[in-house]
PDB file of C-alpha atoms in Angstrom:
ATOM      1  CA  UNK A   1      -7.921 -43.096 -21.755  1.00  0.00           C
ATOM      2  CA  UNK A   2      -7.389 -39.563 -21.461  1.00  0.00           C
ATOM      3  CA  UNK A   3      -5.370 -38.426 -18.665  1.00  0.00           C
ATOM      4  CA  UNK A   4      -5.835 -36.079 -15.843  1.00  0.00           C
ATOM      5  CA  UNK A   5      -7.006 -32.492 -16.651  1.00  0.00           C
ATOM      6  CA  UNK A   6      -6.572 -29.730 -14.587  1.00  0.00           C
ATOM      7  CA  UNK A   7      -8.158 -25.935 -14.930  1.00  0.00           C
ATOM      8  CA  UNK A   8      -6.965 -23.288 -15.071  1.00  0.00           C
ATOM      9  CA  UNK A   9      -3.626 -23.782 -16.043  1.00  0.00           C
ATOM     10  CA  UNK A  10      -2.683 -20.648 -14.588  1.00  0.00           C
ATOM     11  CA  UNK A  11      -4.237 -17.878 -12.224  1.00  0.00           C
ATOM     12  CA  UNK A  12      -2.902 -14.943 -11.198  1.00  0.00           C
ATOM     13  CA  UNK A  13      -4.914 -13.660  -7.693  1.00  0.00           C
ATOM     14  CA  UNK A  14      -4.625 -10.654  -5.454  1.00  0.00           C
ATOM     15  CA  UNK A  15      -4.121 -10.976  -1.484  1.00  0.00           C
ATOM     16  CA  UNK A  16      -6.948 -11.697  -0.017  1.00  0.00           C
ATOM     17  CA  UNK A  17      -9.003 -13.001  -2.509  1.00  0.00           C
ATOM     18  CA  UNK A  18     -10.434 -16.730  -2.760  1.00  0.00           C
ATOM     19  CA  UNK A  19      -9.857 -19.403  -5.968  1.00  0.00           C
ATOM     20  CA  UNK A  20     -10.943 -22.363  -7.073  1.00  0.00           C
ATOM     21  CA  UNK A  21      -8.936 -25.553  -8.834  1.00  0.00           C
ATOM     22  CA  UNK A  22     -10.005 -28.246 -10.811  1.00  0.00           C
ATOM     23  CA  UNK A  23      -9.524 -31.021 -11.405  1.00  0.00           C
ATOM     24  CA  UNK A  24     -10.976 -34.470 -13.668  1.00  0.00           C
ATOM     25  CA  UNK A  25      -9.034 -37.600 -12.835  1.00  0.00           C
ATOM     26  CA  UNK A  26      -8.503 -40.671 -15.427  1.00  0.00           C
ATOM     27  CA  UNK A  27     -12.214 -42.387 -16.128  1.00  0.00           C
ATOM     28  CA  UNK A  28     -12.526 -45.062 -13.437  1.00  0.00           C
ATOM     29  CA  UNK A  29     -10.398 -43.636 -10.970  1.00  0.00           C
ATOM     30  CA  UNK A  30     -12.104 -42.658  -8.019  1.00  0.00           C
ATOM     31  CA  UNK A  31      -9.725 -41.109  -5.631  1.00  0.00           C
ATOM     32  CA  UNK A  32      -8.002 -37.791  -5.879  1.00  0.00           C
ATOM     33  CA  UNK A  33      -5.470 -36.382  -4.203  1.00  0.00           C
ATOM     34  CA  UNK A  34      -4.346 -32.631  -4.620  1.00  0.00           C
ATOM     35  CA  UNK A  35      -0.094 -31.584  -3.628  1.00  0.00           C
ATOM     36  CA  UNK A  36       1.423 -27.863  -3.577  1.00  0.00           C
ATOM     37  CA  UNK A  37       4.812 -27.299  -5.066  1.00  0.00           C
ATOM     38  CA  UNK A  38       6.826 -24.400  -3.902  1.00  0.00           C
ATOM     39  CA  UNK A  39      10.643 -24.146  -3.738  1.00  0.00           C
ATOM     40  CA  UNK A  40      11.335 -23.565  -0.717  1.00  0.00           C
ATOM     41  CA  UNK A  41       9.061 -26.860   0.544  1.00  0.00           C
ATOM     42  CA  UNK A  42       8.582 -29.088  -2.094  1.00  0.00           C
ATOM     43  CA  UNK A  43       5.901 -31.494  -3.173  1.00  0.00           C
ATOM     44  CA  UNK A  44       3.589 -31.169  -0.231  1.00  0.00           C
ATOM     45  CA  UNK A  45       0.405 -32.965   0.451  1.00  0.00           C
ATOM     46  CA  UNK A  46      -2.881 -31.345   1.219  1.00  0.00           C
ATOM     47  CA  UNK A  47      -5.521 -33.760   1.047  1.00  0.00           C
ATOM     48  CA  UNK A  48      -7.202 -36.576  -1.067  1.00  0.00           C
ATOM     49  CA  UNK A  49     -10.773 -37.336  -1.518  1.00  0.00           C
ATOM     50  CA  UNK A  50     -12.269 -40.891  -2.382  1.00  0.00           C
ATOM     51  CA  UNK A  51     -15.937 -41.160  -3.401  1.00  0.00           C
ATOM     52  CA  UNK A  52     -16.789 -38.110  -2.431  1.00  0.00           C
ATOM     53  CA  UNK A  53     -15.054 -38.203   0.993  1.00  0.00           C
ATOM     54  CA  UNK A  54     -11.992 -36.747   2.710  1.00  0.00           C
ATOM     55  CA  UNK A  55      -9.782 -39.649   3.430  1.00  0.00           C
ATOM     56  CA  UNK A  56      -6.752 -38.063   3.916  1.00  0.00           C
ATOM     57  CA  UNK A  57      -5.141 -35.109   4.786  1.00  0.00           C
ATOM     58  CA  UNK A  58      -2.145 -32.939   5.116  1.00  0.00           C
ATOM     59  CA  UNK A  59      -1.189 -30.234   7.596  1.00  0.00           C
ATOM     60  CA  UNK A  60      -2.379 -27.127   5.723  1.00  0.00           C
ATOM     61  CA  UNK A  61      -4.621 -24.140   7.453  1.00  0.00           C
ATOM     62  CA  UNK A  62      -8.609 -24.573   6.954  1.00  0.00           C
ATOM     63  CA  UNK A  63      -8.051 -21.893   3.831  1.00  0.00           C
ATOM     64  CA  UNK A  64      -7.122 -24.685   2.083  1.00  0.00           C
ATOM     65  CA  UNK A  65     -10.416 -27.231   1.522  1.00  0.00           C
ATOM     66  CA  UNK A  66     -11.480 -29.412  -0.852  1.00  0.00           C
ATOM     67  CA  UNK A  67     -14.794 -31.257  -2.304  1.00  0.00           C
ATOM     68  CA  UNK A  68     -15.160 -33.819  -4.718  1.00  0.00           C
ATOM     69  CA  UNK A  69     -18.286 -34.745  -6.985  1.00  0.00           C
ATOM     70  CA  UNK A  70     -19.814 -37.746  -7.662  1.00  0.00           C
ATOM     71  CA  UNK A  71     -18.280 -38.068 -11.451  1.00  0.00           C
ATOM     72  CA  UNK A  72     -15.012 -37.956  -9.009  1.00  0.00           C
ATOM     73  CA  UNK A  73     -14.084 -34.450  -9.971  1.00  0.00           C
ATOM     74  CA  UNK A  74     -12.676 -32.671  -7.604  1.00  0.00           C
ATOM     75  CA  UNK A  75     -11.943 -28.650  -6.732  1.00  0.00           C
ATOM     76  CA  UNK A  76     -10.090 -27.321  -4.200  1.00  0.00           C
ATOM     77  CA  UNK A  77     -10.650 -24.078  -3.082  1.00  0.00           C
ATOM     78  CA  UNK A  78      -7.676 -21.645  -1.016  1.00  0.00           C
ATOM     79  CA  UNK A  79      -9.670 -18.605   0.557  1.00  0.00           C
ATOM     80  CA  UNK A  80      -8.347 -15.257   2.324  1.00  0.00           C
ATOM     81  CA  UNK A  81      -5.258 -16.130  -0.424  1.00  0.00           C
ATOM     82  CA  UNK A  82      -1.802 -15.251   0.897  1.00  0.00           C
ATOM     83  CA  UNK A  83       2.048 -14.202  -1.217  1.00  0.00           C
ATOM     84  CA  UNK A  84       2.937 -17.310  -0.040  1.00  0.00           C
ATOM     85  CA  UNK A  85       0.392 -19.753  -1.709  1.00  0.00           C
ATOM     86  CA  UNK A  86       1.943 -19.121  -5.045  1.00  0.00           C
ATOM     87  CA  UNK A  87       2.758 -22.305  -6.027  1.00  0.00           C
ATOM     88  CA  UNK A  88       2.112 -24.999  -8.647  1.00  0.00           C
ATOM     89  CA  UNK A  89      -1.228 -27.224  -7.559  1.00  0.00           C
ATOM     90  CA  UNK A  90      -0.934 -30.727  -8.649  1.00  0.00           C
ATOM     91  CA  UNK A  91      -3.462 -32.944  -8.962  1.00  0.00           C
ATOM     92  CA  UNK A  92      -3.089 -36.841  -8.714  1.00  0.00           C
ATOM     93  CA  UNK A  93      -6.039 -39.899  -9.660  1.00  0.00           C
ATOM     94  CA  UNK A  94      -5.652 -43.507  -8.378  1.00  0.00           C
ATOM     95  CA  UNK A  95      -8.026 -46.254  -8.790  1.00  0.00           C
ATOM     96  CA  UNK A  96      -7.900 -46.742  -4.675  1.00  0.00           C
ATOM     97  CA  UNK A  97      -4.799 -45.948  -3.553  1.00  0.00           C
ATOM     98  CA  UNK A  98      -0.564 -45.033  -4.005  1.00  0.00           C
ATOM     99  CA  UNK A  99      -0.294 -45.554  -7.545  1.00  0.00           C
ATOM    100  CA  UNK A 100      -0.876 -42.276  -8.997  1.00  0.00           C
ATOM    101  CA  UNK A 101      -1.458 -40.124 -12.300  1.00  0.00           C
ATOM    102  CA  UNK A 102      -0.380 -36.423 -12.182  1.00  0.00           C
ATOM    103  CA  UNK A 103      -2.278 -33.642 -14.356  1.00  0.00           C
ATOM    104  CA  UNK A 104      -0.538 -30.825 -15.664  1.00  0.00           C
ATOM    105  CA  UNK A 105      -0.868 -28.580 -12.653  1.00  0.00           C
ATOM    106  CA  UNK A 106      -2.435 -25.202 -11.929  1.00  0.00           C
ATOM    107  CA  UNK A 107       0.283 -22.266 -11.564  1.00  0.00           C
ATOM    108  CA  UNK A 108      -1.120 -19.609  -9.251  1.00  0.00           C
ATOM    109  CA  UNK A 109       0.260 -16.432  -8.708  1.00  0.00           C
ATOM    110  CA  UNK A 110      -0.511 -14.065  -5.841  1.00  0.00           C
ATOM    111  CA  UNK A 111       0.256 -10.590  -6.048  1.00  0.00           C
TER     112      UNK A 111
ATOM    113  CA  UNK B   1       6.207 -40.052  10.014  1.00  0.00           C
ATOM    114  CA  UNK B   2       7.788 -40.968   6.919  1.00  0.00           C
ATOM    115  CA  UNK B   3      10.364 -39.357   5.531  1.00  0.00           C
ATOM    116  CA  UNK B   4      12.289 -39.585   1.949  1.00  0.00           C
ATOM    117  CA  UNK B   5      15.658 -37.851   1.271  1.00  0.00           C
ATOM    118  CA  UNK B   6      17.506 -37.431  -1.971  1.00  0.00           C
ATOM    119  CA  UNK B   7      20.871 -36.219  -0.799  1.00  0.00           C
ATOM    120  CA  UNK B   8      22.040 -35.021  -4.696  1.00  0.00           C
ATOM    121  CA  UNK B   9      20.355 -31.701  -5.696  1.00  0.00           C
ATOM    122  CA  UNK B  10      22.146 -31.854  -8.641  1.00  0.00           C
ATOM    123  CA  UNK B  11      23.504 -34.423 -11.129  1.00  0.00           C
ATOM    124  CA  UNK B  12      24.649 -34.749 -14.478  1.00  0.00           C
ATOM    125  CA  UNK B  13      25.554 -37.206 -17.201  1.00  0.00           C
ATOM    126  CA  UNK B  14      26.932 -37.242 -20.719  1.00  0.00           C
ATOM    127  CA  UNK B  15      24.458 -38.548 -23.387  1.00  0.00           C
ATOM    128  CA  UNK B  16      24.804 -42.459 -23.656  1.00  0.00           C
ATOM    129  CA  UNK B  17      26.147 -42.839 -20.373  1.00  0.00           C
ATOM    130  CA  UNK B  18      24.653 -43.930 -17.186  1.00  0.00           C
ATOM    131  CA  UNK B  19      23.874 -41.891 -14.036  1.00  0.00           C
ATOM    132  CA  UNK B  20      22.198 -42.964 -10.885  1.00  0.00           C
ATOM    133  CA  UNK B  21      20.036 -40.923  -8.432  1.00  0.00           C
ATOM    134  CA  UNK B  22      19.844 -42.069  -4.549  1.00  0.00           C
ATOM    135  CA  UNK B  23      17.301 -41.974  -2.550  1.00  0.00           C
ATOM    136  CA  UNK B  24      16.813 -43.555   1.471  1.00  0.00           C
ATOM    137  CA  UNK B  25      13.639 -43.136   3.192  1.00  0.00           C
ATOM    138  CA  UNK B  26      12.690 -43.849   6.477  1.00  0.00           C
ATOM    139  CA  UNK B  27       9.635 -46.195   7.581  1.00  0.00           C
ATOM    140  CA  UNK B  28       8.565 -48.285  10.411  1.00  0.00           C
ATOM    141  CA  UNK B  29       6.078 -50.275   8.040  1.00  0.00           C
ATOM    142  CA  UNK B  30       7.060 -52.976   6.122  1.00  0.00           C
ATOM    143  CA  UNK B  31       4.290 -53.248   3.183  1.00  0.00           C
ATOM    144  CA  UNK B  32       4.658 -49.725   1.182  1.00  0.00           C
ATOM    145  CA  UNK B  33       5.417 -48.866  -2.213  1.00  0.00           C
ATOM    146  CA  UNK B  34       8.156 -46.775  -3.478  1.00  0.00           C
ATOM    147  CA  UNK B  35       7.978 -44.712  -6.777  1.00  0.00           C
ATOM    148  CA  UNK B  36      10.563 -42.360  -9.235  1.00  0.00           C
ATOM    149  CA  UNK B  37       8.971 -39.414 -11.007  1.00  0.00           C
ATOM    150  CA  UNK B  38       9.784 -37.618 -13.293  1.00  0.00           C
ATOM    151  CA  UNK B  39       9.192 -33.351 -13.708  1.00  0.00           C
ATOM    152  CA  UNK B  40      10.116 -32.127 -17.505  1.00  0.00           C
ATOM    153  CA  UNK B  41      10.338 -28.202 -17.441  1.00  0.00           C
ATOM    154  CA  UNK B  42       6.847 -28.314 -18.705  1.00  0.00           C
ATOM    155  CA  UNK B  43       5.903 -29.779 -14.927  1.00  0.00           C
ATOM    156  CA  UNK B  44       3.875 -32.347 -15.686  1.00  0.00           C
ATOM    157  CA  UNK B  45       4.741 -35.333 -13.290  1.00  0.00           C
ATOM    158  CA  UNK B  46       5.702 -38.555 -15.322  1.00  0.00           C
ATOM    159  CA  UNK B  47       5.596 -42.069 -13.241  1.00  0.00           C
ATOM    160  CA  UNK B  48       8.672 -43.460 -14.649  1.00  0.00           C
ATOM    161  CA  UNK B  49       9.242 -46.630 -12.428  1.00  0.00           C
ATOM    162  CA  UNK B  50       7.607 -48.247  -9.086  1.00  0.00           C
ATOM    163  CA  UNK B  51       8.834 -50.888  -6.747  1.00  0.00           C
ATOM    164  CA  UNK B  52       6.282 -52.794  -4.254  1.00  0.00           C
ATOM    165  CA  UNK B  53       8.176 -53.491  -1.157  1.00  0.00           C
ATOM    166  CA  UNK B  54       6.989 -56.818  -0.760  1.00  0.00           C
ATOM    167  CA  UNK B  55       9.000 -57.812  -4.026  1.00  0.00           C
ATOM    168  CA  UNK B  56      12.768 -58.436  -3.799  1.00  0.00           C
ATOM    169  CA  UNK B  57      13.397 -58.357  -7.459  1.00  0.00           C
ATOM    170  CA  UNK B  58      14.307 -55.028  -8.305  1.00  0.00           C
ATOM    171  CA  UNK B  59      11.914 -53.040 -10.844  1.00  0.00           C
ATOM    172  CA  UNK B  60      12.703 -52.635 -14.583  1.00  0.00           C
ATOM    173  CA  UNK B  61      11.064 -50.344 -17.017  1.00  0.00           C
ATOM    174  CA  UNK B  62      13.071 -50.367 -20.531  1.00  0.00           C
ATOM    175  CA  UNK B  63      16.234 -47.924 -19.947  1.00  0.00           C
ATOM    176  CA  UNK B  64      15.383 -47.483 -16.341  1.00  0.00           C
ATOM    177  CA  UNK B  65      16.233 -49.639 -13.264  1.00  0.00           C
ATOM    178  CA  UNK B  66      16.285 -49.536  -9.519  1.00  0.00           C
ATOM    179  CA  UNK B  67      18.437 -51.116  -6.689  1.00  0.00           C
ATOM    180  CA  UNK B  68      15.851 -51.569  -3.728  1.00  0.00           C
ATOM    181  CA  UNK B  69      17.765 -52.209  -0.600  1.00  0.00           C
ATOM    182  CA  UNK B  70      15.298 -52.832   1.949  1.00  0.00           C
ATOM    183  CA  UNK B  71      17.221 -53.672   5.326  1.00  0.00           C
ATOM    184  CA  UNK B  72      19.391 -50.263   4.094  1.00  0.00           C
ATOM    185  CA  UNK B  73      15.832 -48.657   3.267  1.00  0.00           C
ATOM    186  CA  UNK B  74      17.320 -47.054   0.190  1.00  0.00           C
ATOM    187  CA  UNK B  75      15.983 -46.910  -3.399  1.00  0.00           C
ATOM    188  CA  UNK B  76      18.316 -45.666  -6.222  1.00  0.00           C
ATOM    189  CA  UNK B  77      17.440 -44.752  -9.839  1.00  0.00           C
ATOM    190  CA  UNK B  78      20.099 -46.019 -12.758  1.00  0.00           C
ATOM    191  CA  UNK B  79      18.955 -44.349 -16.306  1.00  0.00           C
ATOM    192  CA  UNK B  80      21.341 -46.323 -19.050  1.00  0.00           C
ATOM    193  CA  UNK B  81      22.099 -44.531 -22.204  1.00  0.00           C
ATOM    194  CA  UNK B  82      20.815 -41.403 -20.639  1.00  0.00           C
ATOM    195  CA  UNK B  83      19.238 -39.336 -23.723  1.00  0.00           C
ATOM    196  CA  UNK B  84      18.277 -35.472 -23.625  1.00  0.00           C
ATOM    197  CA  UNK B  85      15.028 -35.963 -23.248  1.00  0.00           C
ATOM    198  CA  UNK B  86      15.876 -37.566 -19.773  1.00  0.00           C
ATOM    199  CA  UNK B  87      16.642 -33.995 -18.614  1.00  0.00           C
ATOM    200  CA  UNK B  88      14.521 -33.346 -15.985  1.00  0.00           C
ATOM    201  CA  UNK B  89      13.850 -32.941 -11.768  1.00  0.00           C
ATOM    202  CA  UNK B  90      13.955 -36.636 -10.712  1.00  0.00           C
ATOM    203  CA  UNK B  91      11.409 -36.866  -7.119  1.00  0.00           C
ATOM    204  CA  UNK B  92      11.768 -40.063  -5.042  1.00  0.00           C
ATOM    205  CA  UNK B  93       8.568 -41.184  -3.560  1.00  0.00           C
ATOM    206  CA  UNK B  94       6.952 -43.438  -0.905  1.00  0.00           C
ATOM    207  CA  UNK B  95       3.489 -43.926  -0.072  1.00  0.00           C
ATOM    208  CA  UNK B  96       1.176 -47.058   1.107  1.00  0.00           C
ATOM    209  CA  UNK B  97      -2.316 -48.731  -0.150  1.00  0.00           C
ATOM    210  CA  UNK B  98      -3.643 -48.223   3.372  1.00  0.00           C
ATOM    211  CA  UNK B  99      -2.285 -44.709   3.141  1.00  0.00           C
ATOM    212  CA  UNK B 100      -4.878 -44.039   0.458  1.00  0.00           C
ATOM    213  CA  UNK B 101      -2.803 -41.475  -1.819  1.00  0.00           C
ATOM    214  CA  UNK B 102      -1.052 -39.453   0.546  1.00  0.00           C
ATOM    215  CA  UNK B 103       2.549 -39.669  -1.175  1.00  0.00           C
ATOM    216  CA  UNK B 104       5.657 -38.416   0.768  1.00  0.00           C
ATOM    217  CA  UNK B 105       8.101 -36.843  -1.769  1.00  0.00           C
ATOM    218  CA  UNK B 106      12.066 -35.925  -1.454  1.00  0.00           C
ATOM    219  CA  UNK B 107      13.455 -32.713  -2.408  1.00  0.00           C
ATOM    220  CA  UNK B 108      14.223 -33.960  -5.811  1.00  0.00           C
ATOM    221  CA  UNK B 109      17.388 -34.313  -8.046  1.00  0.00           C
ATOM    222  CA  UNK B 110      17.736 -32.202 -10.964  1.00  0.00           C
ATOM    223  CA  UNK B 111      19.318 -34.172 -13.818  1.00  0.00           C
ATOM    224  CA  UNK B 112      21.355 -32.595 -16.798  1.00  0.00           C
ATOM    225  CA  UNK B 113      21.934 -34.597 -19.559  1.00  0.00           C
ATOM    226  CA  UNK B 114      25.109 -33.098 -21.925  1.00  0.00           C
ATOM    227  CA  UNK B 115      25.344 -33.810 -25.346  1.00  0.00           C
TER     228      UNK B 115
END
Protein backbone atom coordinates (compact mmCIF):
# COMPACT_ATOMS: atom_id res chain seq x y z
CA UNK A 1 0.00 0.00 0.00
CA UNK A 2 1.36 3.27 -0.57
CA UNK A 3 1.70 5.44 2.32
CA UNK A 4 0.50 8.81 3.25
CA UNK A 5 1.19 11.72 0.81
CA UNK A 6 1.24 15.08 1.65
CA UNK A 7 1.42 18.40 -0.80
CA UNK A 8 3.25 20.65 -0.97
CA UNK A 9 6.20 19.63 0.65
CA UNK A 10 7.09 23.04 1.29
CA UNK A 11 5.46 26.64 1.06
CA UNK A 12 6.83 29.66 1.71
CA UNK A 13 3.73 32.45 2.46
CA UNK A 14 3.65 36.13 3.26
CA UNK A 15 1.71 37.58 6.46
CA UNK A 16 -1.50 37.71 5.90
CA UNK A 17 -2.09 35.53 3.25
CA UNK A 18 -4.23 32.15 3.33
CA UNK A 19 -2.83 28.30 2.31
CA UNK A 20 -3.98 25.21 1.77
CA UNK A 21 -2.47 21.48 2.84
CA UNK A 22 -3.03 18.24 1.62
CA UNK A 23 -3.21 15.48 2.39
CA UNK A 24 -4.14 11.45 0.96
CA UNK A 25 -4.11 8.93 3.78
CA UNK A 26 -3.23 5.01 3.28
CA UNK A 27 -6.22 3.33 0.95
CA UNK A 28 -8.81 2.14 3.47
CA UNK A 29 -8.11 4.42 6.11
CA UNK A 30 -10.76 6.69 6.77
CA UNK A 31 -9.79 9.03 9.48
CA UNK A 32 -7.28 11.81 9.36
CA UNK A 33 -5.84 13.70 11.72
CA UNK A 34 -3.56 16.82 10.96
CA UNK A 35 -0.53 18.01 14.06
CA UNK A 36 1.78 21.30 13.89
CA UNK A 37 5.39 20.99 14.85
CA UNK A 38 7.19 24.01 16.04
CA UNK A 39 10.10 24.15 18.53
CA UNK A 40 9.12 25.98 20.90
CA UNK A 41 5.63 23.69 21.36
CA UNK A 42 6.04 20.55 19.91
CA UNK A 43 3.83 18.03 18.20
CA UNK A 44 0.51 19.74 18.66
CA UNK A 45 -2.87 18.57 17.66
CA UNK A 46 -5.30 20.51 15.58
CA UNK A 47 -7.99 18.39 14.52
CA UNK A 48 -8.98 15.00 12.85
CA UNK A 49 -11.71 14.28 10.49
CA UNK A 50 -13.49 10.78 10.04
CA UNK A 51 -15.81 10.25 7.06
CA UNK A 52 -16.04 13.45 6.23
CA UNK A 53 -16.66 14.81 9.76
CA UNK A 54 -14.82 16.74 12.47
CA UNK A 55 -14.45 14.37 15.31
CA UNK A 56 -11.90 15.87 17.09
CA UNK A 57 -10.22 18.83 17.80
CA UNK A 58 -7.43 20.78 19.27
CA UNK A 59 -7.23 24.26 20.77
CA UNK A 60 -6.11 26.26 17.71
CA UNK A 61 -7.85 29.80 16.54
CA UNK A 62 -10.76 29.37 13.76
CA UNK A 63 -7.73 30.35 11.10
CA UNK A 64 -6.93 27.04 11.35
CA UNK A 65 -9.94 24.65 9.65
CA UNK A 66 -10.11 21.70 8.00
CA UNK A 67 -12.42 19.54 5.44
CA UNK A 68 -12.16 16.20 4.32
CA UNK A 69 -13.57 14.50 1.02
CA UNK A 70 -15.31 11.58 0.52
CA UNK A 71 -12.11 9.54 -1.04
CA UNK A 72 -10.94 10.58 2.73
CA UNK A 73 -8.59 13.25 1.54
CA UNK A 74 -8.27 15.83 3.54
CA UNK A 75 -6.93 19.78 3.35
CA UNK A 76 -6.51 22.02 5.89
CA UNK A 77 -6.54 25.44 5.29
CA UNK A 78 -4.65 28.40 7.87
CA UNK A 79 -6.10 31.91 6.73
CA UNK A 80 -5.02 35.63 7.76
CA UNK A 81 -1.39 33.49 8.10
CA UNK A 82 0.79 34.71 10.96
CA UNK A 83 5.26 34.54 11.63
CA UNK A 84 4.29 32.25 14.00
CA UNK A 85 2.51 29.43 11.97
CA UNK A 86 5.77 28.44 10.44
CA UNK A 87 5.93 25.12 11.28
CA UNK A 88 6.06 21.58 9.89
CA UNK A 89 2.19 20.22 9.21
CA UNK A 90 1.91 16.59 9.74
CA UNK A 91 -0.55 14.57 8.60
CA UNK A 92 -1.63 11.18 10.24
CA UNK A 93 -4.33 8.16 8.65
CA UNK A 94 -5.89 5.48 10.93
CA UNK A 95 -8.35 2.95 9.99
CA UNK A 96 -10.71 4.33 13.10
CA UNK A 97 -8.72 5.41 15.62
CA UNK A 98 -4.93 5.84 17.73
CA UNK A 99 -2.91 3.79 15.60
CA UNK A 100 -1.50 6.10 13.18
CA UNK A 101 0.59 6.58 9.82
CA UNK A 102 2.52 9.89 9.42
CA UNK A 103 3.16 11.50 5.81
CA UNK A 104 6.12 13.36 5.12
CA UNK A 105 4.89 16.72 6.31
CA UNK A 106 4.35 20.14 4.74
CA UNK A 107 7.16 22.80 5.81
CA UNK A 108 5.63 26.27 5.69
CA UNK A 109 7.38 29.29 5.95
CA UNK A 110 5.94 32.72 6.71
CA UNK A 111 7.74 35.70 5.96
CA UNK B 1 -6.04 16.23 30.30
CA UNK B 2 -3.38 13.96 29.45
CA UNK B 3 -0.12 14.67 29.62
CA UNK B 4 3.29 12.79 28.43
CA UNK B 5 6.79 13.89 29.57
CA UNK B 6 10.16 12.75 28.36
CA UNK B 7 12.46 14.20 30.96
CA UNK B 8 15.92 13.49 28.61
CA UNK B 9 16.24 16.09 25.78
CA UNK B 10 19.21 14.56 24.92
CA UNK B 11 20.83 11.10 24.87
CA UNK B 12 23.48 9.27 23.37
CA UNK B 13 24.93 5.82 22.82
CA UNK B 14 27.94 4.16 21.26
CA UNK B 15 27.13 1.91 18.22
CA UNK B 16 26.31 -1.72 19.49
CA UNK B 17 25.38 -0.66 22.77
CA UNK B 18 22.10 -0.15 24.38
CA UNK B 19 20.38 3.11 25.43
CA UNK B 20 16.99 3.62 26.90
CA UNK B 21 14.61 6.64 26.58
CA UNK B 22 11.92 7.35 29.53
CA UNK B 23 8.89 8.43 29.26
CA UNK B 24 5.76 8.83 32.25
CA UNK B 25 2.50 10.11 31.29
CA UNK B 26 -0.29 10.97 33.20
CA UNK B 27 -3.99 9.50 32.75
CA UNK B 28 -7.06 8.94 34.69
CA UNK B 29 -8.26 6.21 32.07
CA UNK B 30 -7.29 2.90 32.21
CA UNK B 31 -7.85 1.47 28.47
CA UNK B 32 -5.33 3.72 26.19
CA UNK B 33 -2.58 2.94 24.04
CA UNK B 34 0.89 4.13 24.25
CA UNK B 35 3.26 4.52 21.18
CA UNK B 36 7.36 5.41 20.39
CA UNK B 37 8.07 7.33 17.20
CA UNK B 38 10.54 7.88 15.55
CA UNK B 39 11.67 11.54 13.54
CA UNK B 40 14.89 10.91 11.09
CA UNK B 41 16.27 14.44 10.04
CA UNK B 42 14.27 13.93 6.95
CA UNK B 43 10.97 14.34 9.45
CA UNK B 44 9.03 11.79 8.42
CA UNK B 45 7.40 10.15 11.60
CA UNK B 46 8.25 6.32 11.81
CA UNK B 47 5.90 4.11 14.31
CA UNK B 48 8.60 2.10 15.74
CA UNK B 49 6.79 0.23 18.65
CA UNK B 50 3.15 0.34 20.45
CA UNK B 51 1.94 -1.03 23.70
CA UNK B 52 -2.01 -1.52 24.41
CA UNK B 53 -2.52 -0.85 28.01
CA UNK B 54 -4.70 -3.59 28.57
CA UNK B 55 -1.65 -6.03 27.90
CA UNK B 56 0.91 -6.65 30.67
CA UNK B 57 3.47 -8.23 28.50
CA UNK B 58 5.69 -5.67 27.44
CA UNK B 59 5.91 -4.92 23.50
CA UNK B 60 8.74 -6.25 21.27
CA UNK B 61 9.58 -5.21 17.79
CA UNK B 62 13.08 -6.89 16.63
CA UNK B 63 15.94 -4.58 18.30
CA UNK B 64 13.41 -2.54 20.13
CA UNK B 65 11.65 -3.14 23.51
CA UNK B 66 9.62 -1.39 26.13
CA UNK B 67 9.18 -1.64 29.98
CA UNK B 68 5.40 -0.61 30.53
CA UNK B 69 4.91 0.12 34.15
CA UNK B 70 1.40 0.81 34.54
CA UNK B 71 0.71 1.48 38.40
CA UNK B 72 4.14 3.88 37.86
CA UNK B 73 2.39 5.11 34.49
CA UNK B 74 5.76 5.11 32.79
CA UNK B 75 6.79 3.70 29.38
CA UNK B 76 10.56 3.45 28.51
CA UNK B 77 12.20 2.70 25.13
CA UNK B 78 15.47 0.15 25.20
CA UNK B 79 17.11 0.12 21.46
CA UNK B 80 19.85 -2.97 21.70
CA UNK B 81 22.77 -2.81 19.42
CA UNK B 82 21.90 0.74 18.70
CA UNK B 83 23.08 1.29 14.88
CA UNK B 84 23.51 4.83 13.11
CA UNK B 85 20.66 4.70 11.45
CA UNK B 86 18.85 4.78 14.92
CA UNK B 87 19.91 8.46 15.10
CA UNK B 88 17.02 10.30 15.37
CA UNK B 89 14.27 12.57 17.75
CA UNK B 90 12.59 9.73 19.73
CA UNK B 91 8.56 11.23 20.67
CA UNK B 92 6.66 9.28 23.36
CA UNK B 93 3.02 9.08 22.70
CA UNK B 94 -0.42 8.31 24.22
CA UNK B 95 -3.69 8.40 22.74
CA UNK B 96 -7.11 6.22 23.06
CA UNK B 97 -9.61 4.32 20.47
CA UNK B 98 -12.44 6.40 21.92
CA UNK B 99 -10.16 9.38 21.52
CA UNK B 100 -10.42 8.90 17.77
CA UNK B 101 -6.75 10.09 16.70
CA UNK B 102 -6.09 12.87 18.84
CA UNK B 103 -2.44 11.76 20.02
CA UNK B 104 -0.76 13.61 22.98
CA UNK B 105 3.03 13.78 22.28
CA UNK B 106 6.18 14.56 24.75
CA UNK B 107 8.80 16.95 23.97
CA UNK B 108 10.90 14.29 22.48
CA UNK B 109 14.46 12.84 23.06
CA UNK B 110 17.03 13.41 20.58
CA UNK B 111 19.22 10.31 20.22
CA UNK B 112 22.95 10.31 18.95
CA UNK B 113 24.30 7.26 18.03
CA UNK B 114 28.53 7.41 17.94
CA UNK B 115 30.41 5.24 15.93
Amino acid sequence: KAGVTQTPRYLIKTRGQQVTLSCSPISGHRSVSWYQQTPGQGLQFLFEYFSETQRNKGNFPGRFSGRQFSNSRSEMNVSTLELGDSALYLCASSFSGAFQFFGPGTRLTVL
Amino acid sequence: AQTVTQSQPEMSVQEAETVTLSCTYDTSESDYYLFWYKQPPSRQMILVIRQEAYKQQNATENRFSVNFQKAAKSFSLKISDSQLGDAAMYFCAYGRETSGSRLTFGEGTQLTVNP
